[in-house]
Amino acid sequence: MEEWVGFQWHRFIDKVARRDHPEAEVCLGDVQRSIGMLFRAGGGAHGVRVAPGSERTHRSHRRWLERVAGRVDRAATARLEPDVLSLPAQLSVFTERSLNRSLYLWLAAMAAVHDNSGDWVADNVRATQSVLAMFPGLRGQYQELRQAHLALRPDPSKLSRQQASAELTVQEALRTGVAPVGAGSVNAEDVAPVWLWLESSEAAHPGMAFGQPRGGEGEQGTSETNPSQGDGKRRRARRVKDERDKAPLMMFFRAESILSWGEFVKVNRASDEDPNDNASQVANDMDELSVASGDATTAGSVRFDLDLPSAAADDLPLGPGQRFPEWNWKQGRLLPDHCAIQELRSLPSEPFNPSLALRTTARRVRRRMEVLRAAPQWLRHQADGDELDLDAVVHHEVARMGGEVVTASPSVYRRQSKEQRDLATLLLADLSLSTDAYASQTQRVIDVIRDGLYVFGESLHAAGDPFSVLGFSSVRRQNVRVHRIKGFDDRWDSATRDRVGAIKPGYYTRMGAAIRFASAQLSKRPERQKLLLVLTDGKPNDLDVYEGRYGLEDTRHAILEARTQGLTPFCITIDETANDYLPMLFGHNGYALVRQPQDLAQRLTQAYLQLRRQT
């Protein structure tokens, strides 16, 4: 009975002490698309992604009810970093849902023009003025947000002298739109959350998020146990030096005496490889995570050991290698001859024998391609033909009635003709170490990719279109490895199929260099239409600086270069988080997400057919 009364009391006092309004809550996912559009329209960088932020403690004044309830003033405020815009996962600050939604949009507009000079108050005042000048339509919403927010600010008379001074500075800046004298000494941690303003951190390291270590893709995929999944929140972190093992172990007794009791006591010794299901909750309770380069787990140390194989055991190199540039987004320029690419050919050790189910799928797709290849196609807008083209007739009549000059013999017919496609296709497959992870309980990602390449090759061979298949991986910029599985001049025969069966997980994913190499190969083709298909399972990544925004910006620049060369890039991925970064790389209509990895083979062919009709 006492426990029940205590539980009910806790629920009651906690509900009364809350400052937010759950009934008017708006989630980040509901407005994320609008946020992205407004952020880009305001000039926000393409490489900045939007992510939910974690809560931190604020030094604000707690009311009497909050002290009774034992509530700690924690809130997730907006924060702008070089590669991430962290916004609250939910907003229930105001009593009206429309105001909470307007707050999300206002923060997105602020992030697009925000410039960090170290003066938190002055930076936000300047950003506010820039937003109102750039988006005059937001002025009315801002006035409502400002009035509602000022009504929620704490009373300075109830604060300590230092807190009151900081609070008065913030309120004056909000009311007047001018940074008061001495505002440079005020930090975001000194006052209650200012929901209309952003915090900024230029020193934050790109990609430093909980549950996503910097080691690269080599940290993922080779362990038999799946790593614990984080909640996706962006957490603050700082790098520290690990000094735990500086002093040697000193024992002032005879070490052999341990055997007198150690053999008979059952001790559950936890190891670094044991999963910690409570890690996310512990991280939520911390304002800042301290990250040090310590000892890796056994599986992790094996995955980090990525020395190149000896020449005797490696694949056959083709040619002396080539140099390609790389885009440095911080410097805003191409670094010439920055990446060394070596083209290789796999040496199959045994014949490739696809399963019966895979051969059945390939046979079905191949028959469909053969039918499409033999079927006649309608040529529209012809001067003569088999029958009238109704669309052309309508356009001709509309033009004539509108007073335009029309020819005496308009092109209003259509006729059947055997299909003659002028299309070359290059498939670039990601063979990084992350493909060694298990896509299902019985099949690895690399096995799924192998099946997809086999079905794709069978289907394009039946279609008669020229195509090439390449795989790539990398170990820093000096060792970008491109495997030629099938060249444009190679036949699709048993030797080529054996090379498909011989693919294996490699190293990391320097995608920009691989795309530039593939673009150079594809642009040499004489066909009028050139299709570049990229098959991947994750973000661009490598051991050096090539991670986070650096890798994304270089890949995006390589894709833009491919488009300027007349190529059509398209990405197919099985990464569940692809919607966070692929629209920035390939555009909203430039990629396809395969949610079931076992459907990759058919989805790859379907994407090719769809793009084939558009060319």
Coordinates of C-alpha atoms in Angstrom, one line a residue:
M1 CA 0.0 0.0 0.0
E2 CA 2.8 2.4 0.9
E3 CA 4.5 1.7 -2.5
W4 CA 1.3 2.3 -4.4
V5 CA 0.7 5.6 -2.6
G6 CA 4.2 6.7 -3.2
F7 CA 3.9 5.8 -6.9
Q8 CA 0.7 7.8 -7.3
W9 CA 2.2 10.8 -5.4
H10 CA 5.2 10.7 -7.7
R11 CA 3.0 10.7 -10.8
F12 CA 0.9 13.5 -9.5
I13 CA 3.6 15.8 -8.4
D14 CA 5.7 15.1 -11.5
K15 CA 2.7 16.0 -13.7
V16 CA 2.0 19.2 -11.8
A17 CA 5.7 20.3 -11.9
R18 CA 6.1 19.9 -15.6
R19 CA 6.6 23.1 -17.7
D20 CA 5.9 21.7 -21.1
H21 CA 2.6 20.9 -22.8
P22 CA 2.5 17.3 -24.0
E23 CA -0.9 17.8 -25.6
A24 CA 0.7 20.3 -28.1
E25 CA 3.7 18.2 -28.8
V26 CA 5.3 18.2 -32.3
C27 CA 7.8 15.6 -33.3
L28 CA 10.9 16.3 -35.4
G29 CA 10.1 13.5 -37.8
D30 CA 6.7 15.2 -38.7
V31 CA 8.4 18.3 -40.0
Q32 CA 11.9 17.1 -41.0
R33 CA 11.2 17.4 -44.7
S34 CA 10.0 21.0 -44.3
I35 CA 13.0 21.8 -42.1
G36 CA 15.4 20.5 -44.8
M37 CA 13.7 22.5 -47.5
L38 CA 13.8 25.7 -45.5
F39 CA 17.4 25.1 -44.4
R40 CA 18.6 24.6 -48.0
A41 CA 16.5 27.5 -49.3
G42 CA 18.2 29.8 -46.8
G43 CA 21.7 28.8 -48.1
G44 CA 22.4 26.0 -45.6
A45 CA 25.3 23.7 -46.5
H46 CA 24.4 20.5 -48.4
G47 CA 26.6 18.4 -46.1
V48 CA 24.8 19.3 -42.9
R49 CA 22.2 16.7 -41.8
V50 CA 19.4 17.1 -39.3
A51 CA 19.4 14.8 -36.2
P52 CA 17.6 14.7 -32.9
G53 CA 19.7 16.2 -30.0
S54 CA 20.2 14.9 -26.5
E55 CA 19.2 16.8 -23.3
R56 CA 21.6 18.7 -21.1
T57 CA 21.4 20.4 -17.7
H58 CA 20.6 24.1 -17.6
R59 CA 21.4 26.4 -14.7
S60 CA 17.9 27.9 -14.5
H61 CA 15.8 28.7 -11.5
R62 CA 13.7 25.8 -10.3
R63 CA 10.3 26.5 -8.9
W64 CA 9.1 25.2 -5.5
L65 CA 7.1 22.4 -7.1
E66 CA 10.0 21.3 -9.2
R67 CA 12.2 21.0 -6.2
V68 CA 9.6 19.0 -4.4
A69 CA 9.3 16.7 -7.4
G70 CA 13.1 16.4 -7.6
R71 CA 13.1 17.5 -11.3
V72 CA 16.3 18.5 -12.8
D73 CA 16.1 21.2 -15.5
R74 CA 17.2 19.3 -18.6
A75 CA 16.3 20.3 -22.1
A76 CA 17.4 19.5 -25.7
T77 CA 18.1 22.8 -27.4
A78 CA 19.1 23.5 -31.0
R79 CA 22.8 23.2 -31.7
L80 CA 24.7 23.8 -35.0
E81 CA 27.9 21.9 -35.7
P82 CA 29.9 21.7 -38.9
D83 CA 28.1 18.6 -40.2
V84 CA 25.0 18.3 -38.0
L85 CA 22.0 20.5 -37.0
S86 CA 20.8 19.0 -33.8
L87 CA 17.2 19.8 -32.9
P88 CA 14.9 18.5 -30.1
A89 CA 13.3 15.2 -30.9
Q90 CA 10.0 16.7 -29.6
L91 CA 8.9 20.2 -29.0
S92 CA 6.1 20.9 -26.5
V93 CA 7.4 24.3 -25.2
F94 CA 4.2 26.3 -26.1
T95 CA 0.6 25.6 -25.4
E96 CA -0.3 25.7 -29.1
R97 CA 0.8 23.1 -31.5
S98 CA 1.1 25.6 -34.4
L99 CA 3.7 27.6 -32.3
N100 CA 5.8 24.5 -31.7
R101 CA 5.8 23.7 -35.4
S102 CA 6.7 27.3 -36.2
L103 CA 9.6 27.0 -33.7
Y104 CA 11.1 24.1 -35.7
L105 CA 10.9 26.1 -38.9
W106 CA 12.4 29.2 -37.3
L107 CA 15.4 27.2 -36.0
A108 CA 16.0 25.8 -39.4
A109 CA 16.0 29.3 -40.9
M110 CA 18.4 30.4 -38.2
A111 CA 20.8 27.5 -38.8
A112 CA 21.0 28.5 -42.5
V113 CA 22.4 31.9 -41.8
H114 CA 24.1 31.4 -38.4
D115 CA 27.8 32.3 -38.1
N116 CA 29.8 31.5 -35.0
S117 CA 32.1 34.2 -33.8
G118 CA 32.2 33.1 -30.2
D119 CA 29.7 35.7 -28.9
W120 CA 26.5 33.6 -28.4
V121 CA 24.1 36.5 -27.9
A122 CA 25.5 38.7 -30.7
D123 CA 25.6 35.7 -33.1
N124 CA 21.9 34.9 -32.6
V125 CA 20.9 38.6 -32.8
R126 CA 22.6 38.9 -36.2
A127 CA 21.1 35.6 -37.4
T128 CA 17.7 36.8 -36.4
Q129 CA 18.0 40.0 -38.4
S130 CA 19.3 38.0 -41.4
V131 CA 16.4 35.6 -41.3
L132 CA 13.8 38.4 -41.1
A133 CA 15.5 40.1 -44.1
M134 CA 15.7 36.9 -46.1
F135 CA 12.3 35.5 -45.2
P136 CA 9.9 38.4 -44.6
G137 CA 7.0 36.0 -44.4
L138 CA 8.4 34.6 -41.1
R139 CA 8.2 38.0 -39.4
G140 CA 4.7 37.5 -38.1
Q141 CA 5.5 34.0 -36.8
Y142 CA 8.6 35.3 -35.2
Q143 CA 6.7 38.0 -33.3
E144 CA 4.3 35.4 -31.9
L145 CA 7.1 33.1 -30.9
R146 CA 9.0 35.9 -29.3
Q147 CA 6.1 37.1 -27.2
A148 CA 5.2 33.6 -26.2
H149 CA 8.8 32.8 -25.3
L150 CA 9.3 36.0 -23.3
A151 CA 6.2 35.1 -21.2
L152 CA 8.0 31.8 -20.3
R153 CA 11.3 33.4 -19.3
P154 CA 12.1 33.4 -15.5
D155 CA 11.7 36.5 -13.4
P156 CA 15.2 38.0 -12.8
S157 CA 14.2 39.2 -9.4
K158 CA 14.0 35.6 -8.2
L159 CA 17.5 34.7 -9.5
S160 CA 20.9 35.1 -8.0
R161 CA 22.9 38.2 -9.0
Q162 CA 25.0 36.5 -11.7
Q163 CA 22.0 34.6 -13.1
A164 CA 19.8 37.7 -13.1
S165 CA 22.4 39.7 -15.0
A166 CA 22.6 37.0 -17.7
E167 CA 18.9 36.7 -17.9
L168 CA 18.3 40.5 -18.3
T169 CA 20.9 40.5 -21.1
V170 CA 19.0 37.7 -23.0
Q171 CA 15.6 39.3 -22.5
E172 CA 16.8 42.7 -23.6
A173 CA 18.3 41.2 -26.8
L174 CA 15.0 39.3 -27.5
R175 CA 12.9 42.5 -27.0
T176 CA 15.1 45.0 -28.8
G177 CA 16.9 42.9 -31.4
V178 CA 20.2 44.4 -30.4
A179 CA 23.0 42.8 -28.4
P180 CA 23.5 44.7 -25.2
V181 CA 26.9 45.9 -24.0
G182 CA 28.8 43.1 -22.2
A183 CA 26.7 40.4 -23.8
G184 CA 29.8 38.5 -24.9
S185 CA 30.3 37.2 -21.4
V186 CA 26.9 35.4 -21.4
N187 CA 26.9 31.7 -22.4
A188 CA 24.0 29.4 -23.2
E189 CA 24.8 27.4 -20.0
D190 CA 24.2 30.4 -17.8
V191 CA 20.5 30.9 -18.5
A192 CA 17.3 28.9 -19.0
P193 CA 16.9 27.5 -22.5
V194 CA 16.5 30.2 -25.1
W195 CA 14.3 28.2 -27.6
L196 CA 14.5 30.8 -30.4
W197 CA 18.3 30.7 -30.5
L198 CA 21.0 28.3 -31.6
E199 CA 24.1 27.0 -29.9
S200 CA 27.1 26.6 -32.1
S201 CA 30.3 24.6 -31.9
E202 CA 33.0 24.8 -34.6
A203 CA 35.3 22.6 -32.6
A204 CA 33.0 19.6 -32.7
H205 CA 34.4 16.8 -34.6
P206 CA 32.3 15.7 -37.6
G207 CA 30.7 12.3 -37.1
M208 CA 31.2 12.2 -33.3
A209 CA 27.9 10.6 -32.3
F210 CA 27.1 8.0 -29.7
G211 CA 27.1 4.5 -31.0
Q212 CA 29.1 5.6 -34.2
P213 CA 32.8 5.4 -33.4
R214 CA 35.3 7.0 -35.7
G215 CA 37.1 3.9 -36.7
G216 CA 35.3 3.5 -39.9
E217 CA 33.5 0.7 -41.5
G218 CA 36.1 -1.7 -40.3
E219 CA 34.5 -1.6 -36.9
Q220 CA 31.3 -3.0 -38.2
G221 CA 30.1 -6.2 -39.7
T222 CA 32.6 -9.0 -38.8
S223 CA 31.4 -9.8 -35.3
E224 CA 29.0 -12.6 -34.8
T225 CA 27.0 -10.6 -32.4
N226 CA 25.2 -7.5 -33.6
P227 CA 26.2 -4.3 -31.9
S228 CA 23.7 -2.5 -29.7
Q229 CA 21.6 0.0 -31.7
G230 CA 21.6 3.5 -30.4
D231 CA 18.6 5.8 -30.3
G232 CA 20.0 8.1 -33.1
K233 CA 20.4 11.1 -30.8
R234 CA 23.3 13.5 -31.3
R235 CA 25.3 13.8 -28.1
R236 CA 28.0 16.2 -27.1
A237 CA 31.4 14.7 -26.8
R238 CA 35.0 15.7 -26.2
R239 CA 38.2 13.9 -26.8
V240 CA 40.3 13.1 -23.8
K241 CA 43.5 11.1 -23.2
D242 CA 43.2 7.7 -21.7
E243 CA 45.5 7.6 -18.7
R244 CA 44.0 4.7 -16.9
D245 CA 46.9 2.3 -17.5
K246 CA 49.8 4.6 -16.8
A247 CA 51.0 2.9 -13.6
P248 CA 52.0 -0.8 -13.6
L249 CA 50.3 -3.3 -11.4
M250 CA 52.1 -3.4 -8.1
M251 CA 51.5 -6.3 -5.7
F252 CA 52.8 -6.3 -2.2
F253 CA 52.1 -9.9 -1.6
R254 CA 53.1 -13.2 -3.1
A255 CA 51.1 -13.5 -6.4
E256 CA 51.0 -17.3 -6.2
S257 CA 48.7 -16.9 -3.2
I258 CA 45.9 -16.0 -5.6
L259 CA 45.6 -19.6 -6.5
S260 CA 44.5 -20.5 -3.0
W261 CA 41.2 -18.8 -3.5
G262 CA 40.9 -18.0 -7.2
E263 CA 40.3 -21.6 -8.2
F264 CA 37.2 -22.0 -6.0
V265 CA 35.3 -18.7 -6.4
K266 CA 33.0 -18.4 -9.3
V267 CA 33.3 -14.8 -10.6
N268 CA 31.3 -13.5 -13.5
R269 CA 34.0 -11.4 -15.2
A270 CA 32.6 -8.9 -17.6
S271 CA 34.5 -8.3 -20.7
D272 CA 34.6 -5.4 -23.1
E273 CA 32.7 -7.5 -25.7
D274 CA 29.7 -8.0 -23.4
P275 CA 26.7 -6.0 -24.7
N276 CA 25.5 -3.1 -22.6
D277 CA 21.8 -2.7 -23.0
N278 CA 21.8 0.3 -20.7
A279 CA 24.4 2.3 -22.5
S280 CA 21.9 4.7 -24.2
Q281 CA 20.1 5.4 -20.9
V282 CA 23.5 6.2 -19.2
A283 CA 24.4 8.5 -22.1
N284 CA 21.1 10.3 -21.7
D285 CA 22.0 11.2 -18.1
M286 CA 25.3 12.8 -19.1
D287 CA 25.7 16.3 -20.5
E288 CA 28.9 15.5 -22.3
L289 CA 30.6 12.2 -23.3
S290 CA 34.4 11.9 -22.9
V291 CA 35.8 9.8 -25.7
A292 CA 39.3 8.3 -25.5
S293 CA 41.2 6.0 -27.7
G294 CA 41.4 2.9 -25.5
D295 CA 41.7 -0.8 -26.0
A296 CA 39.4 -2.2 -28.6
T297 CA 37.5 -5.5 -28.3
T298 CA 39.0 -8.6 -29.6
A299 CA 36.8 -8.6 -32.7
G300 CA 37.4 -4.9 -33.1
S301 CA 41.2 -5.2 -33.1
V302 CA 41.0 -7.9 -35.8
R303 CA 38.8 -5.7 -37.9
F304 CA 41.2 -2.8 -37.5
D305 CA 44.2 -4.9 -38.7
L306 CA 43.8 -4.0 -42.4
D307 CA 47.3 -4.4 -43.9
L308 CA 47.4 -5.0 -47.6
P309 CA 48.0 -8.5 -48.7
S310 CA 51.4 -9.5 -50.2
A311 CA 51.8 -9.3 -54.0
A312 CA 51.8 -13.1 -54.2
A313 CA 48.4 -13.4 -52.5
D314 CA 46.8 -10.3 -54.0
D315 CA 44.6 -10.0 -57.1
L316 CA 46.2 -9.3 -60.5
P317 CA 46.9 -5.6 -61.0
L318 CA 45.9 -4.1 -64.4
G319 CA 48.1 -1.3 -65.5
P320 CA 50.4 1.0 -63.5
G321 CA 47.5 2.8 -61.6
Q322 CA 46.0 6.2 -62.0
R323 CA 45.8 9.4 -60.0
F324 CA 42.5 11.3 -59.4
P325 CA 41.6 14.5 -57.6
E326 CA 39.6 14.8 -54.4
W327 CA 37.3 17.6 -53.2
N328 CA 38.3 19.3 -49.9
W329 CA 35.2 21.0 -48.8
K330 CA 37.0 23.0 -46.0
Q331 CA 39.4 24.5 -48.5
G332 CA 36.7 24.7 -51.3
R333 CA 39.0 23.3 -54.0
L334 CA 40.0 20.1 -55.8
L335 CA 43.2 18.5 -54.6
P336 CA 45.0 17.4 -57.8
D337 CA 46.3 13.8 -58.0
H338 CA 45.3 13.2 -54.4
C339 CA 44.1 9.6 -54.7
A340 CA 45.9 6.6 -56.2
I341 CA 43.6 4.1 -57.9
Q342 CA 44.8 0.6 -58.8
E343 CA 42.6 -1.5 -61.1
L344 CA 42.7 -5.2 -60.2
R345 CA 41.2 -8.4 -61.5
S346 CA 40.1 -11.1 -59.1
L347 CA 41.7 -14.5 -59.5
P348 CA 38.8 -17.0 -58.9
S349 CA 39.8 -20.1 -57.0
E350 CA 36.8 -22.2 -57.9
P351 CA 33.9 -22.1 -60.3
F352 CA 30.9 -20.1 -59.2
N353 CA 27.8 -22.3 -58.8
P354 CA 24.7 -20.2 -58.0
S355 CA 21.9 -21.8 -56.1
L356 CA 18.8 -23.2 -57.8
A357 CA 16.6 -20.4 -56.5
L358 CA 19.1 -17.7 -57.9
R359 CA 19.3 -19.4 -61.3
T360 CA 15.5 -19.5 -61.4
T361 CA 15.4 -15.8 -60.6
A362 CA 18.0 -15.0 -63.2
R363 CA 16.2 -17.1 -65.8
R364 CA 12.9 -15.3 -65.2
V365 CA 14.5 -11.9 -65.5
R366 CA 16.5 -12.9 -68.6
R367 CA 13.3 -14.0 -70.4
R368 CA 11.7 -10.7 -69.6
M369 CA 14.7 -8.8 -71.0
E370 CA 14.6 -11.0 -74.2
V371 CA 10.9 -10.2 -74.7
L372 CA 11.6 -6.5 -74.3
R373 CA 14.5 -6.7 -76.7
A374 CA 12.4 -8.4 -79.4
A375 CA 9.2 -6.4 -78.9
P376 CA 8.6 -3.5 -81.4
Q377 CA 8.4 0.0 -80.0
W378 CA 6.1 2.9 -81.0
L379 CA 7.9 5.8 -82.6
R380 CA 5.7 8.9 -82.0
H381 CA 5.5 12.3 -83.8
Q382 CA 6.3 10.9 -87.2
A383 CA 5.5 12.5 -90.6
D384 CA 4.0 9.2 -91.8
G385 CA 3.2 6.0 -90.1
D386 CA 0.7 3.2 -89.3
E387 CA -1.8 5.2 -87.4
L388 CA -2.5 8.7 -85.9
D389 CA -0.7 9.8 -82.7
L390 CA -3.6 11.3 -80.8
D391 CA -1.3 13.3 -78.5
A392 CA 0.5 14.8 -81.5
V393 CA -2.9 15.6 -83.2
V394 CA -4.1 17.4 -80.1
H395 CA -0.9 19.5 -79.8
H396 CA -1.1 20.3 -83.5
E397 CA -4.7 21.5 -83.2
V398 CA -4.1 23.6 -80.1
A399 CA -1.1 25.3 -81.9
R400 CA -3.2 26.0 -85.0
M401 CA -6.1 27.5 -83.0
G402 CA -3.7 29.6 -81.0
G403 CA -2.5 31.3 -84.1
E404 CA 0.9 29.6 -84.5
V405 CA 2.3 28.8 -87.9
V406 CA 2.0 25.1 -88.6
T407 CA 3.4 23.0 -91.4
A408 CA 1.3 21.6 -94.2
S409 CA 2.4 18.0 -93.3
P410 CA 2.5 17.8 -89.5
S411 CA 4.1 15.0 -87.6
V412 CA 0.9 13.4 -86.2
Y413 CA 1.5 9.7 -86.9
R414 CA 3.1 6.9 -85.1
R415 CA 4.7 3.7 -86.3
Q416 CA 6.2 0.5 -84.9
S417 CA 9.9 -0.1 -85.1
K418 CA 12.3 -2.6 -83.6
E419 CA 13.9 -1.2 -80.4
Q420 CA 17.3 0.2 -80.9
R421 CA 18.8 1.5 -77.6
D422 CA 21.9 3.5 -77.5
L423 CA 22.8 2.9 -73.9
A424 CA 25.9 1.9 -72.0
T425 CA 25.7 1.0 -68.3
L426 CA 28.4 0.7 -65.6
L427 CA 27.6 -0.9 -62.2
L428 CA 29.9 0.2 -59.4
A429 CA 29.6 -2.1 -56.3
D430 CA 30.7 -1.3 -52.8
L431 CA 33.0 -4.2 -51.6
S432 CA 34.0 -2.6 -48.3
L433 CA 34.5 -4.5 -45.0
S434 CA 31.0 -3.6 -43.8
T435 CA 29.6 -6.0 -46.5
D436 CA 30.9 -8.8 -44.3
A437 CA 28.0 -8.1 -41.9
Y438 CA 24.9 -10.3 -41.9
A439 CA 21.9 -8.9 -43.8
S440 CA 19.8 -11.8 -42.4
Q441 CA 20.4 -14.8 -40.1
T442 CA 21.8 -16.9 -42.9
Q443 CA 23.2 -14.4 -45.5
R444 CA 25.9 -11.8 -45.5
V445 CA 25.6 -8.5 -47.3
I446 CA 28.4 -9.5 -49.6
D447 CA 26.4 -12.6 -50.6
V448 CA 23.4 -10.4 -51.4
I449 CA 25.6 -8.2 -53.5
R450 CA 27.1 -11.2 -55.3
D451 CA 23.6 -12.5 -56.1
G452 CA 22.6 -9.1 -57.4
L453 CA 25.6 -8.8 -59.7
Y454 CA 24.9 -12.2 -61.1
V455 CA 21.2 -11.5 -61.9
F456 CA 22.2 -8.1 -63.2
G457 CA 24.8 -9.5 -65.5
E458 CA 22.4 -12.2 -66.8
S459 CA 19.7 -9.7 -67.5
L460 CA 21.8 -7.1 -69.3
H461 CA 23.5 -9.9 -71.3
A462 CA 20.0 -10.9 -72.5
A463 CA 19.1 -7.3 -73.2
G464 CA 22.1 -6.9 -75.5
D465 CA 23.2 -3.6 -74.0
P466 CA 26.9 -3.0 -73.4
F467 CA 27.7 -3.0 -69.7
S468 CA 30.6 -3.1 -67.2
V469 CA 30.8 -4.3 -63.6
L470 CA 33.3 -2.9 -61.1
G471 CA 33.8 -3.3 -57.4
F472 CA 35.8 -0.9 -55.1
S473 CA 37.3 -0.6 -51.6
S474 CA 40.0 1.5 -50.1
V475 CA 42.7 1.9 -47.4
R476 CA 43.3 5.6 -47.3
R477 CA 43.8 7.7 -50.4
Q478 CA 47.0 5.9 -51.4
N479 CA 45.3 2.6 -51.9
V480 CA 41.9 2.8 -53.7
R481 CA 41.3 -0.6 -55.2
V482 CA 38.9 -1.1 -58.1
H483 CA 38.1 -4.7 -59.2
R484 CA 37.3 -5.2 -62.8
I485 CA 34.7 -7.9 -62.7
K486 CA 33.5 -7.3 -66.3
G487 CA 34.8 -4.7 -68.7
F488 CA 32.8 -3.3 -71.6
D489 CA 34.9 -5.5 -74.0
D490 CA 34.7 -8.6 -71.9
R491 CA 32.2 -11.4 -72.6
W492 CA 29.6 -12.5 -70.1
D493 CA 30.8 -16.1 -69.9
S494 CA 31.8 -18.7 -67.3
A495 CA 35.1 -16.9 -66.5
T496 CA 33.2 -13.6 -65.8
R497 CA 30.7 -15.4 -63.6
D498 CA 33.5 -17.0 -61.7
R499 CA 34.9 -13.5 -61.0
V500 CA 31.5 -12.5 -59.7
G501 CA 31.6 -15.5 -57.3
A502 CA 35.1 -14.6 -56.2
I503 CA 34.3 -11.1 -54.8
K504 CA 35.0 -10.7 -51.1
P505 CA 34.8 -7.9 -48.5
G506 CA 37.7 -5.5 -48.8
Y507 CA 38.5 -2.5 -46.7
Y508 CA 36.8 1.0 -46.6
T509 CA 34.6 3.1 -48.9
R510 CA 36.4 6.0 -50.6
M511 CA 33.4 6.5 -52.9
G512 CA 34.3 9.8 -54.5
A513 CA 37.5 8.4 -56.0
A514 CA 35.7 5.3 -57.2
I515 CA 33.0 7.3 -58.9
R516 CA 35.5 9.5 -60.7
F517 CA 37.3 6.4 -62.0
A518 CA 34.0 4.9 -63.1
S519 CA 33.0 8.1 -64.7
A520 CA 36.2 8.3 -66.7
Q521 CA 35.7 4.8 -68.0
L522 CA 32.0 5.3 -68.9
S523 CA 32.5 8.7 -70.6
K524 CA 34.8 7.0 -73.2
R525 CA 31.9 5.0 -74.5
P526 CA 30.4 6.0 -77.9
E527 CA 26.8 5.4 -76.8
R528 CA 24.6 8.5 -76.5
Q529 CA 23.1 7.5 -73.1
K530 CA 25.4 6.5 -70.3
L531 CA 24.1 5.1 -67.0
L532 CA 26.2 4.9 -63.8
L533 CA 24.7 2.6 -61.2
V534 CA 26.2 2.7 -57.7
L535 CA 25.4 -0.2 -55.3
T536 CA 26.3 0.4 -51.7
D537 CA 25.4 -0.5 -48.1
G538 CA 26.6 2.6 -46.2
K539 CA 28.2 6.1 -46.2
P540 CA 31.5 7.0 -47.7
N541 CA 34.2 6.3 -45.2
D542 CA 38.0 5.7 -44.8
L543 CA 40.6 5.6 -42.1
D544 CA 41.9 9.1 -42.6
V545 CA 39.9 12.4 -42.8
Y546 CA 37.5 10.8 -45.2
E547 CA 34.5 10.5 -43.0
G548 CA 31.5 12.5 -42.0
R549 CA 30.9 15.6 -44.0
Y550 CA 34.3 15.4 -45.8
G551 CA 33.4 12.1 -47.4
L552 CA 29.9 13.2 -48.2
E553 CA 31.0 16.4 -49.9
D554 CA 33.7 14.7 -52.0
T555 CA 31.2 12.1 -53.1
R556 CA 28.6 14.7 -54.0
H557 CA 31.2 16.7 -56.0
A558 CA 32.1 13.5 -57.9
I559 CA 28.5 12.9 -58.7
L560 CA 28.1 16.5 -60.0
E561 CA 31.2 16.0 -62.1
A562 CA 29.6 12.8 -63.6
R563 CA 26.5 14.7 -64.5
T564 CA 28.5 17.4 -66.3
Q565 CA 30.1 14.7 -68.4
G566 CA 26.6 13.6 -69.6
L567 CA 26.3 10.6 -67.3
T568 CA 23.2 9.6 -65.3
P569 CA 24.2 8.5 -61.8
F570 CA 21.8 6.4 -59.7
C571 CA 22.3 4.7 -56.4
I572 CA 20.8 1.5 -55.0
T573 CA 21.3 0.9 -51.3
I574 CA 20.3 -1.4 -48.5
D575 CA 21.3 1.1 -45.8
E576 CA 18.2 1.8 -43.6
T577 CA 19.6 5.3 -42.8
A578 CA 20.1 6.2 -46.5
N579 CA 17.3 8.8 -46.4
D580 CA 19.5 10.9 -44.2
Y581 CA 22.3 11.5 -46.7
L582 CA 21.5 10.1 -50.2
P583 CA 19.1 12.9 -51.2
M584 CA 22.0 15.3 -50.7
L585 CA 24.3 13.1 -52.9
F586 CA 22.0 11.8 -55.7
G587 CA 18.9 13.9 -55.3
H588 CA 15.5 12.8 -54.1
N589 CA 14.8 10.9 -57.3
G590 CA 18.3 9.6 -57.8
Y591 CA 18.3 6.6 -55.5
A592 CA 16.3 3.6 -54.4
L593 CA 16.3 2.0 -51.0
V594 CA 16.0 -1.8 -50.8
R595 CA 14.4 -2.6 -47.4
Q596 CA 14.6 -6.3 -47.8
P597 CA 18.2 -7.3 -48.8
Q598 CA 17.0 -10.5 -50.4
D599 CA 15.1 -8.4 -52.9
L600 CA 18.2 -6.6 -54.1
A601 CA 18.7 -8.7 -57.3
Q602 CA 15.2 -8.0 -58.6
R603 CA 15.2 -4.4 -57.4
L604 CA 18.5 -3.7 -59.2
T605 CA 17.1 -5.0 -62.5
Q606 CA 13.8 -3.1 -62.0
A607 CA 15.7 0.2 -61.4
Y608 CA 17.7 -0.5 -64.6
L609 CA 14.5 -1.1 -66.6
Q610 CA 13.0 2.1 -65.2
L611 CA 16.0 4.2 -66.1
R612 CA 16.3 2.5 -69.5
R613 CA 12.8 3.7 -70.4
Q614 CA 13.7 7.2 -69.5
T615 CA 16.8 7.3 -71.7

